[in-house]
Coordinates of C-alpha atoms and ligand atoms in Angstrom, one line a residue:
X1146 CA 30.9 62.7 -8.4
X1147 CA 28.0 60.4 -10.1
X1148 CA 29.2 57.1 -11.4
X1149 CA 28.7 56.1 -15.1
X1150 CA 28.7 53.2 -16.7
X1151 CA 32.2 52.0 -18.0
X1152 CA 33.6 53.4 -21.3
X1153 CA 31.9 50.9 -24.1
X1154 CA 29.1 49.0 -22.2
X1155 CA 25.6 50.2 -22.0
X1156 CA 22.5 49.7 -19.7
X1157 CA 19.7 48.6 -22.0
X1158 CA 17.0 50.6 -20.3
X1159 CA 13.3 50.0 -19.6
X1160 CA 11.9 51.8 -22.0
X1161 CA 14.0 49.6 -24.7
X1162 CA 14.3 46.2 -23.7
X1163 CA 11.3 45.3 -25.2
X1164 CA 13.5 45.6 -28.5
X1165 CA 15.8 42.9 -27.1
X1166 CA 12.8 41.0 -25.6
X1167 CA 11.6 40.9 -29.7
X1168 CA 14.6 39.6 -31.2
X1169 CA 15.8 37.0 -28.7
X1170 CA 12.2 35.5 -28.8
X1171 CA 12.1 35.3 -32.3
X1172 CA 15.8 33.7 -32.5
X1173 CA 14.6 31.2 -29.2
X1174 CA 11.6 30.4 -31.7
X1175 CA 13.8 29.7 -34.9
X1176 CA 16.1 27.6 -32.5
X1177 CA 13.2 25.6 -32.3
X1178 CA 12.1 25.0 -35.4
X1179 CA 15.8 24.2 -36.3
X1180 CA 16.0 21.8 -33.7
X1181 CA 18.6 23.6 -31.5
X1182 CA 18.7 23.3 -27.9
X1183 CA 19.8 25.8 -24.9
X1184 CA 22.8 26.0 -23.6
X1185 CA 24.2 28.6 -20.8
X1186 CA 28.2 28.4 -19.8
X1187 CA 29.7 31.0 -17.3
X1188 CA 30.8 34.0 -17.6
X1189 CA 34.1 33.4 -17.0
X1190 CA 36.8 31.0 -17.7
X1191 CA 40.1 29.6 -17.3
X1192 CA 42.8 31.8 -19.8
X1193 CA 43.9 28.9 -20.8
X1194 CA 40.8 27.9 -23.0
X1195 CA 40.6 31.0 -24.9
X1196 CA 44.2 30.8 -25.5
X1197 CA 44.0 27.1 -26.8
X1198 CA 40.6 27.6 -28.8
X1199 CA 40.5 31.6 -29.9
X1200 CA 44.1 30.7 -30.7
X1201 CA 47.3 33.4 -28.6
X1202 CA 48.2 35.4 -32.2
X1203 CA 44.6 36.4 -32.7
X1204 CA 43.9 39.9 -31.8
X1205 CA 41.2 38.8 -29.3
X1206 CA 43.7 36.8 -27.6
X1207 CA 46.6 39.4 -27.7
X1208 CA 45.3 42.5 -26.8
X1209 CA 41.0 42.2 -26.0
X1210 CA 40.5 40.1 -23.2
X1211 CA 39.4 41.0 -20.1
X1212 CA 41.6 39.0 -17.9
X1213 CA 42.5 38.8 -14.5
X1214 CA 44.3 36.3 -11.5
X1215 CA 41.0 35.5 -8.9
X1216 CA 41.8 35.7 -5.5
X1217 CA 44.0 32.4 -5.7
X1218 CA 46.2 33.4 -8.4
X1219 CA 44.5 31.7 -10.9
X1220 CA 44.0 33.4 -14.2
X1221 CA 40.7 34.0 -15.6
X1222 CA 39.0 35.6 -18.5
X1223 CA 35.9 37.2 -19.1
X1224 CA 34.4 35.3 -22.4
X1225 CA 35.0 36.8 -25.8
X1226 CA 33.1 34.8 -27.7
X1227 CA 31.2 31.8 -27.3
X1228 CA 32.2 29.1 -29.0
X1229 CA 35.0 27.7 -26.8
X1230 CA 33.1 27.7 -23.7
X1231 CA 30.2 25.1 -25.4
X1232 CA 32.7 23.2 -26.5
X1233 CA 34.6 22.9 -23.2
X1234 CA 31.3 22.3 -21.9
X1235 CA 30.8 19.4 -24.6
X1236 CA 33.8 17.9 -23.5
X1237 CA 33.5 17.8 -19.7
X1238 CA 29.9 16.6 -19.6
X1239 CA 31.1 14.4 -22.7
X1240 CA 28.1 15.4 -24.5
X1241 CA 30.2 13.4 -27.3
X1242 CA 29.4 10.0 -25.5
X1243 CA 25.5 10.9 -26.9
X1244 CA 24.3 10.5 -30.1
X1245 CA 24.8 12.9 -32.2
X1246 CA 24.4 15.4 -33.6
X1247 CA 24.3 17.7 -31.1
X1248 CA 22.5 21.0 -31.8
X1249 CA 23.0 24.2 -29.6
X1250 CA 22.4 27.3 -29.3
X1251 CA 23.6 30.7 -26.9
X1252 CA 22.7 34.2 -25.9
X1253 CA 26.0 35.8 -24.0
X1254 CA 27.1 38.9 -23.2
X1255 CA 31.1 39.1 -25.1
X1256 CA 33.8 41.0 -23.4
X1257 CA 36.9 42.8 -25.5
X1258 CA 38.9 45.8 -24.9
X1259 CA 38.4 47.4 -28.1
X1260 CA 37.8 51.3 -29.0
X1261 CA 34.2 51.8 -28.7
X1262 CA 32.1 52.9 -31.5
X1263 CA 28.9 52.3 -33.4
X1264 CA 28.5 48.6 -32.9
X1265 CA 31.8 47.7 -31.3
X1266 CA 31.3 47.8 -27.8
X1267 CA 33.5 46.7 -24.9
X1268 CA 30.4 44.5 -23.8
X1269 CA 28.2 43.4 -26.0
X1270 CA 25.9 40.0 -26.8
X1271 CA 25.6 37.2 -29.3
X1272 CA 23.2 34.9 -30.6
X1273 CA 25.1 31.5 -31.4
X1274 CA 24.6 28.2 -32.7
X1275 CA 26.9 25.1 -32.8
X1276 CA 26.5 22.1 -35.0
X1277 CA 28.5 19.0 -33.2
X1278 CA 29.4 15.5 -34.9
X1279 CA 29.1 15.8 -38.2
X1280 CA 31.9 16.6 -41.0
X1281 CA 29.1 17.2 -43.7
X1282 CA 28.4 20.2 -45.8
X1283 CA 24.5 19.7 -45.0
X1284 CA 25.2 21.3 -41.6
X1285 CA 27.6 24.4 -42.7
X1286 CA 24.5 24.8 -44.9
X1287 CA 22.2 24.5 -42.5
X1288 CA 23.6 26.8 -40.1
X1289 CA 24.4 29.7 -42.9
X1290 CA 20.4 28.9 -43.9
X1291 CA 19.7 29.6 -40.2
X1292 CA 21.4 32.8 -40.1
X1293 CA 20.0 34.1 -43.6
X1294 CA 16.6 32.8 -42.5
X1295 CA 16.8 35.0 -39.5
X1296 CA 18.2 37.8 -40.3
X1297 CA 15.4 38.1 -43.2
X1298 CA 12.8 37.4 -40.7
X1299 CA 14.4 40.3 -39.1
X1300 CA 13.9 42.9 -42.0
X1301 CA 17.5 42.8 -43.0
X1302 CA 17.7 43.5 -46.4
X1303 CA 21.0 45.1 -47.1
X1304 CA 23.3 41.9 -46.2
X1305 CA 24.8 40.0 -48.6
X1306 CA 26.6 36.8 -47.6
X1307 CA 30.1 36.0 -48.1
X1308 CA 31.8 32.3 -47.7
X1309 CA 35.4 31.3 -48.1
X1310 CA 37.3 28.1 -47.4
X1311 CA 40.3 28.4 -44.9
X1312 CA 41.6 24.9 -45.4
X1313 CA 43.1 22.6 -43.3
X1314 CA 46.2 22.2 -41.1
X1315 CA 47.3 19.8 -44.5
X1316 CA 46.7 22.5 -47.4
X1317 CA 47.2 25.4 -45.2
X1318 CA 51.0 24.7 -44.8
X1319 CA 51.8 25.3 -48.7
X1320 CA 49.4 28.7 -48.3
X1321 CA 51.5 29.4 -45.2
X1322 CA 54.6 29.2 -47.5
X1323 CA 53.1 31.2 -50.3
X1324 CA 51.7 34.2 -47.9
X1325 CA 55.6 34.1 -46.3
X1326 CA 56.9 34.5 -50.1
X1327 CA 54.7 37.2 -51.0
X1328 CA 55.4 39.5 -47.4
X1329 CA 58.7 38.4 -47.0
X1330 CA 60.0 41.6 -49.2
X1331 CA 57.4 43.9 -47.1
X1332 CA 58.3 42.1 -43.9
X1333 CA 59.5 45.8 -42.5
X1334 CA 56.3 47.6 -43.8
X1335 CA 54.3 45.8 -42.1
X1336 CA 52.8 46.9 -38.7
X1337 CA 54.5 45.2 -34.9
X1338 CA 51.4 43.2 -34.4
X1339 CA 52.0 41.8 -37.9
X1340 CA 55.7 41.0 -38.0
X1341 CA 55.1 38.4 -34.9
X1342 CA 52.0 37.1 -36.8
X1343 CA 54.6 36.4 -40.1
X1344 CA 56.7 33.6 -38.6
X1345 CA 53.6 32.2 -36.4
X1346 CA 50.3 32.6 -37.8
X1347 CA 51.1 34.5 -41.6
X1348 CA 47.2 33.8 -42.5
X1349 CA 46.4 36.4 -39.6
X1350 CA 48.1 38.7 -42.0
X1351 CA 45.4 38.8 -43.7
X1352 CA 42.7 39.8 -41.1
X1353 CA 44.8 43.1 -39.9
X1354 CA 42.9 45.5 -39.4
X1355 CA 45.5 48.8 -40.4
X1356 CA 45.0 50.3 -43.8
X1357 CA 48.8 49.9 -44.7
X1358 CA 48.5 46.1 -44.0
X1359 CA 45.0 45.6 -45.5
X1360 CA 46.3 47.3 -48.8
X1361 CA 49.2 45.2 -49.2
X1362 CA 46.7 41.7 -48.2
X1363 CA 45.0 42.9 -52.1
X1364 CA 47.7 41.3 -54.0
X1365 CA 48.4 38.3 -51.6
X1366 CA 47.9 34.6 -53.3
X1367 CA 44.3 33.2 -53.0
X1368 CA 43.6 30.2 -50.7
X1369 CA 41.2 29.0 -53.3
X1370 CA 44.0 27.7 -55.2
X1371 CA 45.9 25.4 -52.5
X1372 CA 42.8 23.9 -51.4
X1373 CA 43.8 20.2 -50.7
X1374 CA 41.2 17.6 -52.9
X1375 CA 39.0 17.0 -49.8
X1376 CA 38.9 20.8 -49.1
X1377 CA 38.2 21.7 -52.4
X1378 CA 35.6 19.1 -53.1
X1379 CA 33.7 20.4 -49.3
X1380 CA 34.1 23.9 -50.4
X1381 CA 31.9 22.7 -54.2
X1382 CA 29.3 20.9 -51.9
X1383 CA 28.8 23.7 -49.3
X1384 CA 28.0 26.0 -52.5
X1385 CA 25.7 23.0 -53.9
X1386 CA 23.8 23.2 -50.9
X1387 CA 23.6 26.5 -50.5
X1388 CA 22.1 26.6 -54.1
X1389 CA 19.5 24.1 -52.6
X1390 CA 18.6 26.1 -49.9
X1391 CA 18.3 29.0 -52.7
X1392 CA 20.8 31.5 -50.7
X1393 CA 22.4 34.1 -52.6
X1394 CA 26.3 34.1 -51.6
X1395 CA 29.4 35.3 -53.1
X1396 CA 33.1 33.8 -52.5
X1397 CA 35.3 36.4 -50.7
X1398 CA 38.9 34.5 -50.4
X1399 CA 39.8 37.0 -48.1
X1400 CA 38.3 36.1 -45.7
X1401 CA 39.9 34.4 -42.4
X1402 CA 38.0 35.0 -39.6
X1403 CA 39.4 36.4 -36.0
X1404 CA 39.7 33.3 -34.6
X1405 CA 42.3 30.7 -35.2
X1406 CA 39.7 27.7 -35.0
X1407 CA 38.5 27.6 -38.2
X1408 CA 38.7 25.4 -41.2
X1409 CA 37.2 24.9 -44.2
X1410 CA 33.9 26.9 -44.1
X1411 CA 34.2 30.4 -43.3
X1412 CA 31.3 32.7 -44.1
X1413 CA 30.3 36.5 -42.7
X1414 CA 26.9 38.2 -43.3
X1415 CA 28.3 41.7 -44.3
X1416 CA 26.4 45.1 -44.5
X1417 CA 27.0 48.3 -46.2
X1418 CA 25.2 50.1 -43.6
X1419 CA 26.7 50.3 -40.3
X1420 CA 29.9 52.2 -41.6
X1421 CA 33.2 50.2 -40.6
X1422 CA 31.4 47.3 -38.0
X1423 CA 30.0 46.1 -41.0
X1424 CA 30.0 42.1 -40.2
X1425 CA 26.7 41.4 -38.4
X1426 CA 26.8 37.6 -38.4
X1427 CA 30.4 35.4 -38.8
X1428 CA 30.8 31.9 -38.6
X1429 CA 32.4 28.5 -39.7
X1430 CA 33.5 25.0 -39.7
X1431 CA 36.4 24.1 -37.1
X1432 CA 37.0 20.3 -37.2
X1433 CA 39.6 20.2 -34.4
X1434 CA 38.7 22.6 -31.8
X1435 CA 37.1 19.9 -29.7
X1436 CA 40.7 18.3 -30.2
X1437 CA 42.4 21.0 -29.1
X1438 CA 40.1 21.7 -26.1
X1439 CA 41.0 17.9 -25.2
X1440 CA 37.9 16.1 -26.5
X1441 CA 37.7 13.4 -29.1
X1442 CA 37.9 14.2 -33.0
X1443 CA 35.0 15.5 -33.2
X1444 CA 33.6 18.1 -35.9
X1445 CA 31.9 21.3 -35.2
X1446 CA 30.4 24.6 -37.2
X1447 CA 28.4 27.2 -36.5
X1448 CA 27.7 30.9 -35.7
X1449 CA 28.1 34.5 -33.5
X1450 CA 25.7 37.2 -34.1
X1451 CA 25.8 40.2 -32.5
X1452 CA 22.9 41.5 -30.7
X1453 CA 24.0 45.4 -30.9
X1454 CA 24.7 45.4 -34.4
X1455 CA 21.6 43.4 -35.3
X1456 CA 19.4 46.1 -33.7
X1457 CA 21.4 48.8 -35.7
X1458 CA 20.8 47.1 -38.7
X1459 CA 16.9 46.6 -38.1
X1460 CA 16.8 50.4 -37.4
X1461 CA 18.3 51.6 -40.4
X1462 CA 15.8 48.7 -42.7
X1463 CA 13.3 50.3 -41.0
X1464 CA 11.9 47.4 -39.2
X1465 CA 9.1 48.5 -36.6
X1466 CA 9.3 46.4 -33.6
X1467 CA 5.8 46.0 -32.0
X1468 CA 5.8 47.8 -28.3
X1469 CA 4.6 46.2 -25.3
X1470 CA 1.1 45.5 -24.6
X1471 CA -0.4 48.1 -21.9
X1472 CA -1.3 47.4 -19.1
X1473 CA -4.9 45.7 -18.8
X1474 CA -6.3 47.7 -15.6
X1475 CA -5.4 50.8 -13.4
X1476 CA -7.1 51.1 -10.4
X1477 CA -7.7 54.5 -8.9
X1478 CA -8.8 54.9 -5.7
X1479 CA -9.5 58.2 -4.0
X1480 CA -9.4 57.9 0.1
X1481 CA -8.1 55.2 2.6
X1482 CA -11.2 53.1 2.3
X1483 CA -11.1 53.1 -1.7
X1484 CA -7.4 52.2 -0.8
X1485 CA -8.7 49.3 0.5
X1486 CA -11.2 48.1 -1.6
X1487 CA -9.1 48.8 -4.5
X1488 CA -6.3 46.2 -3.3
X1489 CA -8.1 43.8 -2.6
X1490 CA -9.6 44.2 -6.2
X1491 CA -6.4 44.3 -7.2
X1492 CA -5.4 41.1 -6.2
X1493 CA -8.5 39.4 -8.0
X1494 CA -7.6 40.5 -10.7
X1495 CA -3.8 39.7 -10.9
X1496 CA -5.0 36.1 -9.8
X1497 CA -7.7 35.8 -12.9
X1498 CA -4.9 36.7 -15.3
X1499 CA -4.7 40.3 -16.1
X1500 CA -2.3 42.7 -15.1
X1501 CA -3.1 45.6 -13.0
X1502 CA -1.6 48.1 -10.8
X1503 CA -2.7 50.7 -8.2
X1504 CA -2.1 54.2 -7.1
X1505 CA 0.7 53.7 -4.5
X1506 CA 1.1 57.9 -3.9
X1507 CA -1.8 59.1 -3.2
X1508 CA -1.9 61.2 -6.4
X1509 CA -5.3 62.9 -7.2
X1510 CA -7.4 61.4 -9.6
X1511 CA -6.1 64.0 -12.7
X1512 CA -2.7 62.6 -11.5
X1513 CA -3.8 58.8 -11.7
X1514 CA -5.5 59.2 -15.0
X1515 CA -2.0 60.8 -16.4
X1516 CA -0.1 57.7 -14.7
X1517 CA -2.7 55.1 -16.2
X1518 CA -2.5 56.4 -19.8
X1519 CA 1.9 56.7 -19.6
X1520 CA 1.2 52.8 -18.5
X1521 CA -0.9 52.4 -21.9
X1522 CA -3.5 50.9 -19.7
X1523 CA -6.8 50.3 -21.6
X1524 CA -9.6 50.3 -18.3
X1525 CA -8.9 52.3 -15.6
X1526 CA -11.1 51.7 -12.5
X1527 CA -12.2 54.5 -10.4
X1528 CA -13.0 53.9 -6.7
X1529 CA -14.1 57.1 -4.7
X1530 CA -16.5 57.4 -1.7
X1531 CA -19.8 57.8 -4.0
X1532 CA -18.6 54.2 -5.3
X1533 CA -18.2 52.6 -2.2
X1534 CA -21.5 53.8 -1.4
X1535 CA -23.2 52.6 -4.3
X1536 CA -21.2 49.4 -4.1
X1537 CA -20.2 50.3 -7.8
X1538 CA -17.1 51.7 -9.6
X1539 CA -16.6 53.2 -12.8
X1540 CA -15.0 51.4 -15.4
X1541 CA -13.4 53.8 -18.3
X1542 CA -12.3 52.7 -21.6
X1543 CA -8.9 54.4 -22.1
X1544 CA -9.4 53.3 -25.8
X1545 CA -12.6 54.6 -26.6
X1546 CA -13.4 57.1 -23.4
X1547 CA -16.5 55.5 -22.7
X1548 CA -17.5 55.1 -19.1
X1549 CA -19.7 52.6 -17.8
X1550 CA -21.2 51.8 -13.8
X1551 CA -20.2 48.3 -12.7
X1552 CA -20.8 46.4 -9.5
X1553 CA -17.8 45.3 -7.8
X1554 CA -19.1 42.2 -7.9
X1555 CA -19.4 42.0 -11.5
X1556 CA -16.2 44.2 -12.6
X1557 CA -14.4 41.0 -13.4
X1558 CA -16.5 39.7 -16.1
X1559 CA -17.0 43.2 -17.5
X1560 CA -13.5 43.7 -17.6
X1561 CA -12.8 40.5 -19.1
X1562 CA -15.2 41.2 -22.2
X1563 CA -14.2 44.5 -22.6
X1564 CA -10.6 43.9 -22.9
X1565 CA -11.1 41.3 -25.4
X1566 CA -12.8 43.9 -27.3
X1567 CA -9.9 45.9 -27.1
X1568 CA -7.3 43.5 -27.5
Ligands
LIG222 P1 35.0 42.5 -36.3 O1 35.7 42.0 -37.5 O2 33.9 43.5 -36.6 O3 35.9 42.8 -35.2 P2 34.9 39.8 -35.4 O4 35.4 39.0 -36.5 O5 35.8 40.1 -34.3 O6 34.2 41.2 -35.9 P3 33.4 37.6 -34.3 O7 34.4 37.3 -33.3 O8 33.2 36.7 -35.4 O9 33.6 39.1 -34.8 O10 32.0 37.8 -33.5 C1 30.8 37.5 -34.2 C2 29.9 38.8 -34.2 O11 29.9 39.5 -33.0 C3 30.4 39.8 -35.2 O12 30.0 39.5 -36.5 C4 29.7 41.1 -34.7 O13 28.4 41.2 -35.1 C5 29.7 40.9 -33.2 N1 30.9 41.6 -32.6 C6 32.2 41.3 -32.5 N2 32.9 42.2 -31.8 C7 32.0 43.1 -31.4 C8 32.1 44.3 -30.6 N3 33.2 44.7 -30.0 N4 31.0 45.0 -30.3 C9 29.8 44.6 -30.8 N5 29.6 43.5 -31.6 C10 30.7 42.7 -31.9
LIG223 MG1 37.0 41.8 -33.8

């Protein structure tokens, strides 16, 4: 029986990675304008770091990693997110020791066990960025700019941006309190996954994904009002800034993120269109991650995007995203000593810049004409015994079917004006 691809991943096929070719040039170009640099971690890691940094009572950690001992028993996991990884990276290279701050940025392919659907896959990609060294609200407004900024450019129209504080450790243990008072009396309504998150992590009450659960987290006390003074006074500068940037936001308290890293900021680009997956973009501040990874006390903030559901929502806003370019030149060649005239024309051409192929099957010329125009390509070149004997092949403008006699030693230069007619 024929193998397929496993249950929630996809091959992104020829004829549509151009699509994905679009978008992570124009986020590599935005990067660069922001000042962001590259960064590339592997794909795996040590358990150990997603369990310290995703934080074990999140669902990723509890029940979507891909995890398995190597061949010496150690345990590894396929990344989930990308976050931890640049910041264990940060740390070992002590990227901290530089001055700061440090500005990076990600493409990765995630892995989590979750049920496939439309834009939740088992493996799919982010863009990220990560903002290291600085506690101010400048850079959680720069990196929310960065994603509204993109996904604009991207023809996203229907997203609107939420923000929320999640506190710190300090105010976060009254909220803890409060959320415990408020489920205590529903403590046996709620679902299994939820009654071990009460004791341990209550605020992941909040982020449960069951309808039961989410309808009780409606009435549960705001975090907004046991904000400690400096959390309160970031959360009223991050919204002055974002007012200076002139971003559009609106404060969701509900919102806590799936990982345990975060604290103060905590913002999520939502849409209406792509049914439940709905979050395209989520992000925030987490000031003692790099801590907890074993670094200095360093702050950090930034962003995931993901790729799949970025693509979905450009689809549905109707964004058109330019196909390829053709292909400059086909060749066809009609008998063994065209064959050979036409390679080595071939390779002139691929050496003065333009790209160019050749009949590698032998097809008639009907059949090389229908292969050149699949290939988009704008001249086709036809070598045939009459040619060769004139010492002169016919060049044909795919684009506007004219046909023109060239000397082989001048079907460079034609071809060289011609395409830039065309181009
Ligand atoms: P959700 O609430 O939809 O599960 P999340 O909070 O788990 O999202 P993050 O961990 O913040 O998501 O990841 C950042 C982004 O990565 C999301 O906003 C989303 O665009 C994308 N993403 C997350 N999980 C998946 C998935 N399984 N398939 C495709 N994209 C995903
Ligand atoms: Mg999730």
């Amino acid at each position: 029986m024929a193998i397929s691809a496993p249950k929630g991943t996809k091959d992104i096929l020829p004829g549509e990675v151009y699509e994905w070719q679009f978008v992570e040039g124009k986020f590599k170009d935005l990067c660069k304008k922001y000042g962001f640099q590259e960064i590339r971690t592997p794909m795996f890691e040590h358990t150990e770091l997603f369990q310290r940094g995703v934080g074990d009572t999140t669902d990723i950690v509890q029940k979507e990693m891909y995890t398995f001992d190597d061949h010496a028993g150690r345990s590894m996991t396929l990344k989930p997110e990308g976050t931890s990884s640049v910041v264990r990276s940060f740390v070992e290279h002590k990227i901290f020791a530089e001055s700061q701050p440090t500005k990076l940025f990600y493409e990765l392919p995630c892995f989590r066990y979750e049920k496939p659907q439309a834009g939740r896959l088992r493996e799919f990609h982010q863009f990220g960025i990560e903002v290291f060294g600085t506690p101010d609200m400048m850079a959680d407004a720069e990196v929310i700019c960065f994603a509204n900024d993109f996904l604009s450019e991207m023809g996203i129209k229907n997203v609107s941006l939420e923000i929320n504080s999640v506190g710190c450790p300090k105010c976060r243990a009254a909220y803890r309190k409060a959320l415990q008072d408020y489920f205590r009396p529903h403590f046996d309504e709620l679902c299994d996954t939820c009654k071990t998150r009460f004791e341990r992590n209550p605020m992941r009450l909040l982020d449960c994904k069951s309808p039961e659960d989410q309808k009780l987290a409606e009435g549960a006390p705001s975090i907004l009002d046991y904000l400690c003074d400096d959390c309160r006074s970031s959360f009223e500068d991050l919204k002055k800034n974002l007012d200076a940037f002139g971003i559009p936001f609106t404060v969701n308290p509900r919102i806590v993120r799936g990982l345990d890293y975060y604290t103060k900021t905590a913002f999520e680009f939502v849409s209406t269109g792509i049914g439940a997956q709905s979050t395209v973009c989520g992000g925030g501040r987490y000031d003692h991650l790099i801590e907890e990874i074993g670094g200095p006390s360093v702050p950090g903030v930034g962003f995931g995007l993901g790729v799949e559901r970025l693509l979905l929502l450009m689809k549905e806003n109707g964004f058109e995203i330019p196909k390829p370019e053709g292909l400059d030149v086909f060749i066809a060649v009609l008998g063994d000593e065209a064959k050979t005239k036409g390679l080595g024309i071939l390779h002139e051409l691929r050496q003065k810049g333009f790209s160019a192929e050749v009949d590698i099957l032998a097809r008639n010329l009907k059949g090389q004409f229908k292969y050149a125009a699949r290939k988009n390509a704008r001249h086709t070149v036809v070598i045939g015994s009459d040619e060769l004997a004139k010492g002169a092949a016919q060049i044909k403008n795919m684009v506007t079917h004219e046909q023109v006699e060239v000397r082989f030693d001048k079907l460079v230069e034609v071809l060289k004006m011609s395409d830039v007619l065309l181009k």
